[in-house]
Short mmCIF file of C-alpha atoms in Angstrom, two decimals:
data_model
loop_
_atom_site.label_atom_id
_atom_site.label_comp_id
_atom_site.label_asym_id
_atom_site.label_seq_id
_atom_site.Cartn_x
_atom_site.Cartn_y
_atom_site.Cartn_z
CA UNK Z 403 0.02 6.36 -14.17
CA UNK Z 404 0.85 8.96 -11.53
CA UNK Z 405 3.11 10.98 -13.81
CA UNK Z 406 0.50 11.49 -16.54
CA UNK Z 407 -1.58 14.37 -15.05
CA UNK Z 408 1.33 16.79 -14.58
CA UNK Z 409 2.83 15.73 -17.90
CA UNK Z 410 -0.41 16.30 -19.81
CA UNK Z 411 -1.15 19.59 -18.07
CA UNK Z 412 2.38 20.92 -18.55
CA UNK Z 413 3.36 19.81 -22.03
CA UNK Z 414 0.37 18.07 -23.59
CA UNK Z 415 -2.62 19.38 -25.50
CA UNK Z 416 -4.31 20.49 -22.28
CA UNK Z 417 -1.51 22.95 -21.50
CA UNK Z 418 -3.14 25.63 -23.60
CA UNK Z 419 -6.59 25.49 -21.96
CA UNK Z 420 -7.94 28.42 -20.01
CA UNK Z 421 -6.99 28.73 -16.34
CA UNK Z 422 -10.64 28.32 -15.36
CA UNK Z 423 -10.78 24.91 -17.06
CA UNK Z 424 -7.38 23.73 -15.78
CA UNK Z 425 -8.47 23.24 -12.16
CA UNK Z 426 -11.36 20.84 -12.88
CA UNK Z 427 -9.31 19.03 -15.55
CA UNK Z 428 -6.36 18.60 -13.20
CA UNK Z 429 -8.63 17.40 -10.39
CA UNK Z 430 -10.35 14.91 -12.68
CA UNK Z 431 -7.06 13.56 -14.04
CA UNK Z 432 -5.53 13.18 -10.57
CA UNK Z 433 -8.61 11.36 -9.25
CA UNK Z 434 -8.59 9.09 -12.31
CA UNK Z 435 -4.87 8.37 -11.87
CA UNK Z 436 -5.41 7.44 -8.21
CA UNK Z 437 -8.48 5.37 -9.09
CA UNK Z 438 -6.50 3.34 -11.62
CA UNK Z 439 -3.06 3.30 -10.04
CA UNK Z 440 -3.67 2.93 -6.32
CA UNK Z 441 -5.46 -0.46 -6.40
CA UNK Z 442 -2.76 -1.87 -8.64
CA UNK Z 443 -0.02 -0.48 -6.40
CA UNK Z 444 -1.58 -1.93 -3.24
CA UNK Z 445 -2.12 -5.30 -4.93
CA UNK Z 446 1.60 -5.69 -5.67
CA UNK Z 447 2.56 -6.09 -2.01
CA UNK Z 448 1.33 -9.01 0.14
CA UNK Z 449 -1.08 -8.06 2.90
CA UNK Z 450 -0.25 -10.96 5.24
CA UNK Z 451 3.36 -11.64 6.17
CA UNK Z 452 5.30 -13.71 8.69
CA UNK Z 453 8.01 -13.01 11.25
CA UNK Z 454 10.19 -15.41 13.24
CA UNK Z 455 9.41 -15.75 16.93
CA UNK Z 456 12.89 -14.63 17.96
CA UNK Z 457 12.45 -11.31 16.12
CA UNK Z 458 9.39 -10.13 18.06
CA UNK Z 459 9.18 -8.54 21.50
CA UNK Z 460 10.56 -10.66 24.38
CA UNK Z 461 7.09 -11.12 25.87
CA UNK Z 462 6.11 -13.21 22.83
CA UNK Z 463 9.24 -15.39 22.57
CA UNK Z 464 8.04 -18.32 24.67
CA UNK Z 465 4.31 -18.40 24.01
CA UNK Z 466 2.94 -21.92 23.71
CA UNK Z 467 0.38 -23.24 21.26
CA UNK Z 468 -2.53 -24.34 23.50
CA UNK Z 469 -3.27 -27.42 21.36
CA UNK Z 470 0.23 -28.84 20.92
CA UNK Z 471 1.97 -27.28 23.95
CA UNK Z 472 4.94 -26.38 21.74
CA UNK Z 473 6.35 -22.85 21.40
CA UNK Z 474 5.46 -20.80 18.37
CA UNK Z 475 8.30 -20.46 15.87
CA UNK Z 476 6.59 -18.14 13.37
CA UNK Z 477 3.94 -15.44 13.76
CA UNK Z 478 1.68 -14.25 10.94
CA UNK Z 479 0.23 -10.78 10.89
CA UNK Z 480 -1.85 -8.51 8.68
CA UNK Z 481 0.07 -5.44 7.55
CA UNK Z 482 -3.10 -3.56 6.67
CA UNK Z 483 -2.98 -0.45 4.53
#
């Protein structure tokens, strides 16, 4: 999706438009490509992931679960955007 705006503006039917019309057309096509492609790209990767307790900072290695009094073996975190 992201390669279509430069391809259409360079070699496609829009390549022969006037320079005054190229700027709004390019802007519209780039915004449309991001509007269609970015949500799909972000959805491919999981937002929440896990990490083993021995791979985090030393301060978090021996934390205990307050309910079971056992050490945590895995931590889950939100990667965000």
